[in-house]
Short mmCIF file of C-alpha atoms in Angstrom, two decimals:
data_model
loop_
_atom_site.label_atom_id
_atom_site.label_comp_id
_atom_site.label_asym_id
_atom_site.label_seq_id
_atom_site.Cartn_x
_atom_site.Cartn_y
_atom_site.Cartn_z
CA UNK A 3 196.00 -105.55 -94.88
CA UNK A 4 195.27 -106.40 -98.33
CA UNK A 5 192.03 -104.97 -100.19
CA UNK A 6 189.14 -107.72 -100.74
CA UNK A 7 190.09 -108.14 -104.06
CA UNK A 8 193.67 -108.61 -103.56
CA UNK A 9 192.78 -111.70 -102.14
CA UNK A 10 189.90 -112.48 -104.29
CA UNK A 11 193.39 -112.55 -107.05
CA UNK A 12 195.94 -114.01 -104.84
CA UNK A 13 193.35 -116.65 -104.16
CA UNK A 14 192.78 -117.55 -107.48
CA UNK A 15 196.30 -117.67 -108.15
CA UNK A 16 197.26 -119.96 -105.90
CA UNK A 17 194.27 -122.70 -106.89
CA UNK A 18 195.85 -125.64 -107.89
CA UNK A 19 194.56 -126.22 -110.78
CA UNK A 20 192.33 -123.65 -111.94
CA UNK A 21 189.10 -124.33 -112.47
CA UNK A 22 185.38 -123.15 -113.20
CA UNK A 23 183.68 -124.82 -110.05
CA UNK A 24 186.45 -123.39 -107.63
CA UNK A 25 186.48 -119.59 -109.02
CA UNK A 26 182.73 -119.82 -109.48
CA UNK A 27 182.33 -120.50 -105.75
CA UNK A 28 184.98 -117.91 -104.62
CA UNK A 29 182.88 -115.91 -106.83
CA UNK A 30 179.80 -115.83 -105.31
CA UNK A 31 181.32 -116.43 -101.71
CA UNK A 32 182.80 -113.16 -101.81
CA UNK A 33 180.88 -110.91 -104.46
CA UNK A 34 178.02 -112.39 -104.71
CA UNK A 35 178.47 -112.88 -108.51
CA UNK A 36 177.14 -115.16 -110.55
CA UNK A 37 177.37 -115.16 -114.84
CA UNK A 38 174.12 -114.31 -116.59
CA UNK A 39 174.75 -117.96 -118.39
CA UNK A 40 176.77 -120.55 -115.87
CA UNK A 41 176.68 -122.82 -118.63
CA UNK A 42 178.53 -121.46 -121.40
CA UNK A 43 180.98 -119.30 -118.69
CA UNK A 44 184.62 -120.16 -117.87
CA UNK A 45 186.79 -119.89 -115.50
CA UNK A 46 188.22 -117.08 -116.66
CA UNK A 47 185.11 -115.55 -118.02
CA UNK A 48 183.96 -115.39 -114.75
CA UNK A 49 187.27 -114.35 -113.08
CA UNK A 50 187.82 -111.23 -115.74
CA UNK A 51 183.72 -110.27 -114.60
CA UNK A 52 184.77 -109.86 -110.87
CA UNK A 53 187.74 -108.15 -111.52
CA UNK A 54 186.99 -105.65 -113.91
CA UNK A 55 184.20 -104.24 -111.83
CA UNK A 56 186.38 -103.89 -108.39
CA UNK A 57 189.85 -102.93 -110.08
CA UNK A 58 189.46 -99.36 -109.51
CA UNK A 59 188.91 -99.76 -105.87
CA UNK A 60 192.84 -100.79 -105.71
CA UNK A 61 195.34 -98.35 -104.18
CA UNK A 62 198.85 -97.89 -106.16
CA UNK A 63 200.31 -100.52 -104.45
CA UNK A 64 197.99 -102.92 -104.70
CA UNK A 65 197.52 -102.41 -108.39
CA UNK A 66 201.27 -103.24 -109.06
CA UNK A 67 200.85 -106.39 -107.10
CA UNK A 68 197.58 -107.15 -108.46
CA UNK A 69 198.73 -106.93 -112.33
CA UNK A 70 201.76 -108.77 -111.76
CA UNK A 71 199.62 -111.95 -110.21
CA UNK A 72 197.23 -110.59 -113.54
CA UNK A 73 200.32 -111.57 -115.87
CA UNK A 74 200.86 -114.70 -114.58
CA UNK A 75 197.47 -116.20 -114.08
CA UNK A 76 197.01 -115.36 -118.00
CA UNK A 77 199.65 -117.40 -118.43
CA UNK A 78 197.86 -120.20 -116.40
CA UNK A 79 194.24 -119.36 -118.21
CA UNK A 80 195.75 -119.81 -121.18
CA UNK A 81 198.40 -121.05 -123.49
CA UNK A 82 197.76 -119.13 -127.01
CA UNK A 83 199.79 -115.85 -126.64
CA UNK A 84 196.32 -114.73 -129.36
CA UNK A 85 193.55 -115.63 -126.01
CA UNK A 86 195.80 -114.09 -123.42
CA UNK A 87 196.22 -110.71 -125.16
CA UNK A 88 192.36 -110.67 -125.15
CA UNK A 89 192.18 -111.51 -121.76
CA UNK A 90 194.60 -108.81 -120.72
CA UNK A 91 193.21 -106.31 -122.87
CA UNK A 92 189.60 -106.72 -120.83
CA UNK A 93 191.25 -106.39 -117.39
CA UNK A 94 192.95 -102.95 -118.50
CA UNK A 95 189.79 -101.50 -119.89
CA UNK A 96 188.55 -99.82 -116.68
CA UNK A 97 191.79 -98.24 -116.16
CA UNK A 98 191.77 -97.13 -119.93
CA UNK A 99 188.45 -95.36 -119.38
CA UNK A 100 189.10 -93.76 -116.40
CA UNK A 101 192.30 -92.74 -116.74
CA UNK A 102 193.10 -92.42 -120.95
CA UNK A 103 195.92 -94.01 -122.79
CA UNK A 104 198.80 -91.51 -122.05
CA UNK A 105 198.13 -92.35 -117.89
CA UNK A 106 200.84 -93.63 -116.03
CA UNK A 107 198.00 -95.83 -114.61
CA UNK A 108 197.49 -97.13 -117.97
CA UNK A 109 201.07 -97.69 -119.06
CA UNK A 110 201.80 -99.62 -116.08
CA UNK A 111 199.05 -102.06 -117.33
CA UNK A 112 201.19 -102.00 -120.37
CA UNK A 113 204.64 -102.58 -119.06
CA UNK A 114 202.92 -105.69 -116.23
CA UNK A 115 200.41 -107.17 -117.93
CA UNK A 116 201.70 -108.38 -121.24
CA UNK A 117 202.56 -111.18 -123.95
CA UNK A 118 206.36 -111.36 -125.29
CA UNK A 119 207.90 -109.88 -127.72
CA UNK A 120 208.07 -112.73 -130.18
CA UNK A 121 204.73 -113.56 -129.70
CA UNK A 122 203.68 -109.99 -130.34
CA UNK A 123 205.61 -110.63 -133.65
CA UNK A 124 204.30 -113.44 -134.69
CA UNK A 125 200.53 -112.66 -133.94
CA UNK A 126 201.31 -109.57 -136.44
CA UNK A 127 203.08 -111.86 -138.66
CA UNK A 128 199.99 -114.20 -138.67
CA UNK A 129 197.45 -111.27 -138.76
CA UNK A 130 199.37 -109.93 -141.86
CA UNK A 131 199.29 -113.51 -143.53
CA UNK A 132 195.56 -113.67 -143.13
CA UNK A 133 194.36 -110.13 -144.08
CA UNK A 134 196.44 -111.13 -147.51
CA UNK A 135 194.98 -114.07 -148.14
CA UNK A 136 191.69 -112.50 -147.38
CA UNK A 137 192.40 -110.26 -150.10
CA UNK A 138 193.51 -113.15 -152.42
CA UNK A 139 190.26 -114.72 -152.47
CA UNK A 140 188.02 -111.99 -151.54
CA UNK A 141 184.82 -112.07 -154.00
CA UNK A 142 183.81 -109.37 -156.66
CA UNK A 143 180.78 -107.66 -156.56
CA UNK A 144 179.48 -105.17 -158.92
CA UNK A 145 178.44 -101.84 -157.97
CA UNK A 146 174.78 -101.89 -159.61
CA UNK A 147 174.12 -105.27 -157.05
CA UNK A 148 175.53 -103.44 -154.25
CA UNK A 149 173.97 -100.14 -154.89
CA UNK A 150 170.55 -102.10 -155.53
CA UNK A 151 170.90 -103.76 -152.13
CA UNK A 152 171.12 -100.54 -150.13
CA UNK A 153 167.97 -99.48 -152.15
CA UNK A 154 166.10 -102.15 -151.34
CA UNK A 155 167.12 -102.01 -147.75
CA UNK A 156 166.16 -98.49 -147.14
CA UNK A 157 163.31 -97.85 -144.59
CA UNK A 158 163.02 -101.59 -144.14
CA UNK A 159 160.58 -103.02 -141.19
CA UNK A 160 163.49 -105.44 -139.77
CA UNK A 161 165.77 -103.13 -137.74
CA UNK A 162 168.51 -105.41 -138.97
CA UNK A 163 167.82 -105.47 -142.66
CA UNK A 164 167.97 -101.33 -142.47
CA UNK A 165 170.79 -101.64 -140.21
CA UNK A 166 172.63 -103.55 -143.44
CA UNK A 167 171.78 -101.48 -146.30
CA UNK A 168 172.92 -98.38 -144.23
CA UNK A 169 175.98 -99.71 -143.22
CA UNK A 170 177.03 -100.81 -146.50
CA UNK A 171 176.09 -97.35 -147.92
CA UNK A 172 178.25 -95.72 -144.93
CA UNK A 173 180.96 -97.43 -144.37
CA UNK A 174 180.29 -97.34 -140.78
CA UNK A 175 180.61 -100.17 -138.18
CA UNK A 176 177.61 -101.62 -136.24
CA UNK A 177 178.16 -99.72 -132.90
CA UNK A 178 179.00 -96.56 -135.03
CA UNK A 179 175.59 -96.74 -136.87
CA UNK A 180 173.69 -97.70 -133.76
CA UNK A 181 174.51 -94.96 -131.83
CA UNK A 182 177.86 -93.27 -131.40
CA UNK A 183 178.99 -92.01 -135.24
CA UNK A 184 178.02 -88.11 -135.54
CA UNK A 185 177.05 -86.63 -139.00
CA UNK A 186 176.72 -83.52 -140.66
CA UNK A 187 176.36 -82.53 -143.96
CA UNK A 188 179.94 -81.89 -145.70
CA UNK A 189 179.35 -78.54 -146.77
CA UNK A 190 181.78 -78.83 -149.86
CA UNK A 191 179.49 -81.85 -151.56
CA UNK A 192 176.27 -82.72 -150.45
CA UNK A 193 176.27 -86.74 -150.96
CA UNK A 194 179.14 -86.40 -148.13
CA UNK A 195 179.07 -86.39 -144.44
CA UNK A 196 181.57 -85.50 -142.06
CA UNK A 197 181.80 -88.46 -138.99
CA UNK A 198 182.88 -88.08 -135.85
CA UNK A 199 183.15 -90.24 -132.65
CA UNK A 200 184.57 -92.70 -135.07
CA UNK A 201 184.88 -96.00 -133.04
CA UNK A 202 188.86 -96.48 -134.10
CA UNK A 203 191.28 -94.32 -135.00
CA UNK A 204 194.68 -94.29 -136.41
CA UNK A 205 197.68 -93.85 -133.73
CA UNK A 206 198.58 -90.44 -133.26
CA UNK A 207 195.37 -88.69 -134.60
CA UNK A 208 193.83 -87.34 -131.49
CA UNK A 209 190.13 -86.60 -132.96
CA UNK A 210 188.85 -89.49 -134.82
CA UNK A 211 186.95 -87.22 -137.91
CA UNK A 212 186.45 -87.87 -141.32
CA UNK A 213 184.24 -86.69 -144.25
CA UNK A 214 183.34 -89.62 -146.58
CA UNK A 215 180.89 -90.28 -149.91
CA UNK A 216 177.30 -92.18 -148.83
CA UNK A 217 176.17 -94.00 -151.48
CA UNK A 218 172.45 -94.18 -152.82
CA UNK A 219 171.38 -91.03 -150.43
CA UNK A 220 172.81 -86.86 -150.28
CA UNK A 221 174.38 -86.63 -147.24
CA UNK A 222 170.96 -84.86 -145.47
CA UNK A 223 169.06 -88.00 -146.53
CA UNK A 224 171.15 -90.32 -144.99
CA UNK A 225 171.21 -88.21 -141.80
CA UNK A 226 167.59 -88.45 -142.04
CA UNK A 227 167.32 -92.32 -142.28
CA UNK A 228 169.68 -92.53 -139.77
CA UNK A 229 167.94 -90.33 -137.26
CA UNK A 230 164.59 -92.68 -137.86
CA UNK A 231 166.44 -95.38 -137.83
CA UNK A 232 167.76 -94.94 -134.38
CA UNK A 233 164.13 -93.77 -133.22
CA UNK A 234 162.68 -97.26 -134.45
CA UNK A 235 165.57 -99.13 -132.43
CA UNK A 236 165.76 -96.73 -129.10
CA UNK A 237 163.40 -99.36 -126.81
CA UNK A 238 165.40 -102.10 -127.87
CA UNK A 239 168.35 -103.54 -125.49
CA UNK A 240 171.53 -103.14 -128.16
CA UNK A 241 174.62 -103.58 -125.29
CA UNK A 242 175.62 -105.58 -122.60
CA UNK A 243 175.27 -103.89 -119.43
CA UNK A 244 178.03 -104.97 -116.95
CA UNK A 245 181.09 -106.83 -116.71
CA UNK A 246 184.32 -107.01 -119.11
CA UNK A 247 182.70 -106.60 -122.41
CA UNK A 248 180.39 -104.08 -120.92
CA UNK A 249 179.52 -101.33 -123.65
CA UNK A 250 179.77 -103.82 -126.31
CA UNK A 251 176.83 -104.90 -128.87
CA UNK A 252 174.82 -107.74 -127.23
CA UNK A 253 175.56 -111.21 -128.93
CA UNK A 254 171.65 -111.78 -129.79
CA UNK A 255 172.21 -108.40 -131.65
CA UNK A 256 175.06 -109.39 -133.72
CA UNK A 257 173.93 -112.56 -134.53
CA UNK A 258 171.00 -111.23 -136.03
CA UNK A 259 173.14 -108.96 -137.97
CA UNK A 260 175.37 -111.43 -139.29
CA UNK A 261 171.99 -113.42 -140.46
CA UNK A 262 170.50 -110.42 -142.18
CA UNK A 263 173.95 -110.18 -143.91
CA UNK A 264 174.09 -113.64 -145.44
CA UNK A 265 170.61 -113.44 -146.32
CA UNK A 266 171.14 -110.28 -148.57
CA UNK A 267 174.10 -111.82 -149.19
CA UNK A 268 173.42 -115.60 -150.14
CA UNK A 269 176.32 -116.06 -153.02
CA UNK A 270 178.93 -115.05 -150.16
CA UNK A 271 179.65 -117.36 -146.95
CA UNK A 272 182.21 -115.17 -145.99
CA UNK A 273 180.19 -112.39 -145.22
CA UNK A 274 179.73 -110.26 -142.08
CA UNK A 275 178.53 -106.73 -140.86
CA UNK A 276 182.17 -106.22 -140.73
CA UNK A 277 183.40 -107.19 -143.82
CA UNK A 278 180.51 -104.64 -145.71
CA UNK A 279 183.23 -102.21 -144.56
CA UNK A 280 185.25 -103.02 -147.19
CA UNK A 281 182.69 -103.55 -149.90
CA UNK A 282 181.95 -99.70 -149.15
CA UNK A 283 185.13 -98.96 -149.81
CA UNK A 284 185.30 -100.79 -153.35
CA UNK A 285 182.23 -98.76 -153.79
CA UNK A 286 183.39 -96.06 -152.57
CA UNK A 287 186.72 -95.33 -154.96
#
């Protein structure tokens, strides 16, 4: 007899068409679920919720069956090869932190659960198009304005303004500042730090560690700032706390980021938390 959500899938599948009002309902018929905001959710916002937190409770055979129907109903969610990889990419992260990359359980979400091959190459086509025309028209900045910016940001009341000037002076990325990057003094030169827990890393390195320059501190002072800095923030609610994009920074959070950033940043509508990561690398060099 098929596992409860087995069916939950195969029901959805077979929904003619697919819609938010039917998988809502099915939803909270048969898990009791319903989306923290039923207004901005979607059907497959809400479908990706339910299975992500059951998936695990699948036996081998089910999970074949179940990623196959997974395949296909991202086909029927969606016709942009770009929103399907994301959606297949949430329903594999479970497996992926239970069971690592190299897993058999993980590869078979690979080999099941996947766009084509020509629109794998054309989203990397497309990506490489846009990262050059980024580059193209990326703006200059000059290291006094940049360096005065994480001055002026240091030991700032607004968690967010802080959160800026020390990313900027880091390199690091918002979830790496907030709480999972590691740092030690590099013992070699003492306006370095070695990182670790590094949020990406390139293929094939298994420990993501680096040593890199801070600017505007010595390595201990930025340790310093960044141990206050995550004392100051520690009561505040930084990531969502179940479903599919469970672990990752809440969207009140980033948006608040990505204001503090244009405000330091007024000249610049392009500018994100994100993109500071490659000002620091200008500044860096």
């Amino acid at each position: 007899m098929p596992s409860k959500l087995l069916n939950y899938i195969q029901s959805v599948s077979k929904m003619k068409p697919i819609t938010k009002t039917k998988v809502l309902k099915l939803s909270k018929k048969e898990y009791n679920y319903s989306p923290t905001d039923e207004k901005k959710a979607t059907a497959p916002s809400i479908f990706v919720n339910v299975v992500v937190d059951h998936v695990l409770k699948l036996n081998k055979t089910e999970t074949q069956v179940a990623l196959s129907l997974l395949s296909k109903l991202g086909i029927a969610f969606y016709d942009v090869p770009k929103s399907r990889d994301v959606f297949y990419t949430k329903l594999r992260k479970p497996i992926l932190e239970k069971y690592g990359k190299a897993s058999p359980q993980y590869i078979q979400t690979l080999e099941l659960m996947k766009i084509t091959k020509e629109e794998r190459t054309k989203l990397n086509k497309d990506y490489k198009a846009k990262v050059k025309s980024a580059n193209k028209d990326r703006k200059t900045y000059y290291s006094d304005d940049l360096i005065g910016i994480i001055e002026e940001t240091k030991d700032d009341e607004d968690w967010a303004t802080e959160a800026i000037g020390l990313m900027l002076a880091s390199g690091t990325r918002p979830v790496e500042l907030l709480d999972r990057n590691k740092f030690k003094v590099d013992p070699k030169r003492k306006e370095w730090v070695i990182v670790s827990d590094i949020a990406k890393k390139r293929e094939g390195k298994k420990d993501a560690v680096t040593s890199r320059p801070i600017i505007g501190y010595t390595g201990k002072q930025f340790i310093d700032a960044v141990a206050d800095f995550r004392e100051s923030i520690s009561d505040r609610e930084l990531y969502i706390q179940k479903g599919s994009d469970k672990g990752q920074l809440k969207k009140s959070n980033a948006q608040i980021l990505g204001r503090r950033a244009k405000e330091l940043f007024p000249h610049d509508p392009e500018i994100t938390p994100k993109t500071l990561r490659k000002l620091y690398g200008n500044l860096s060099h």
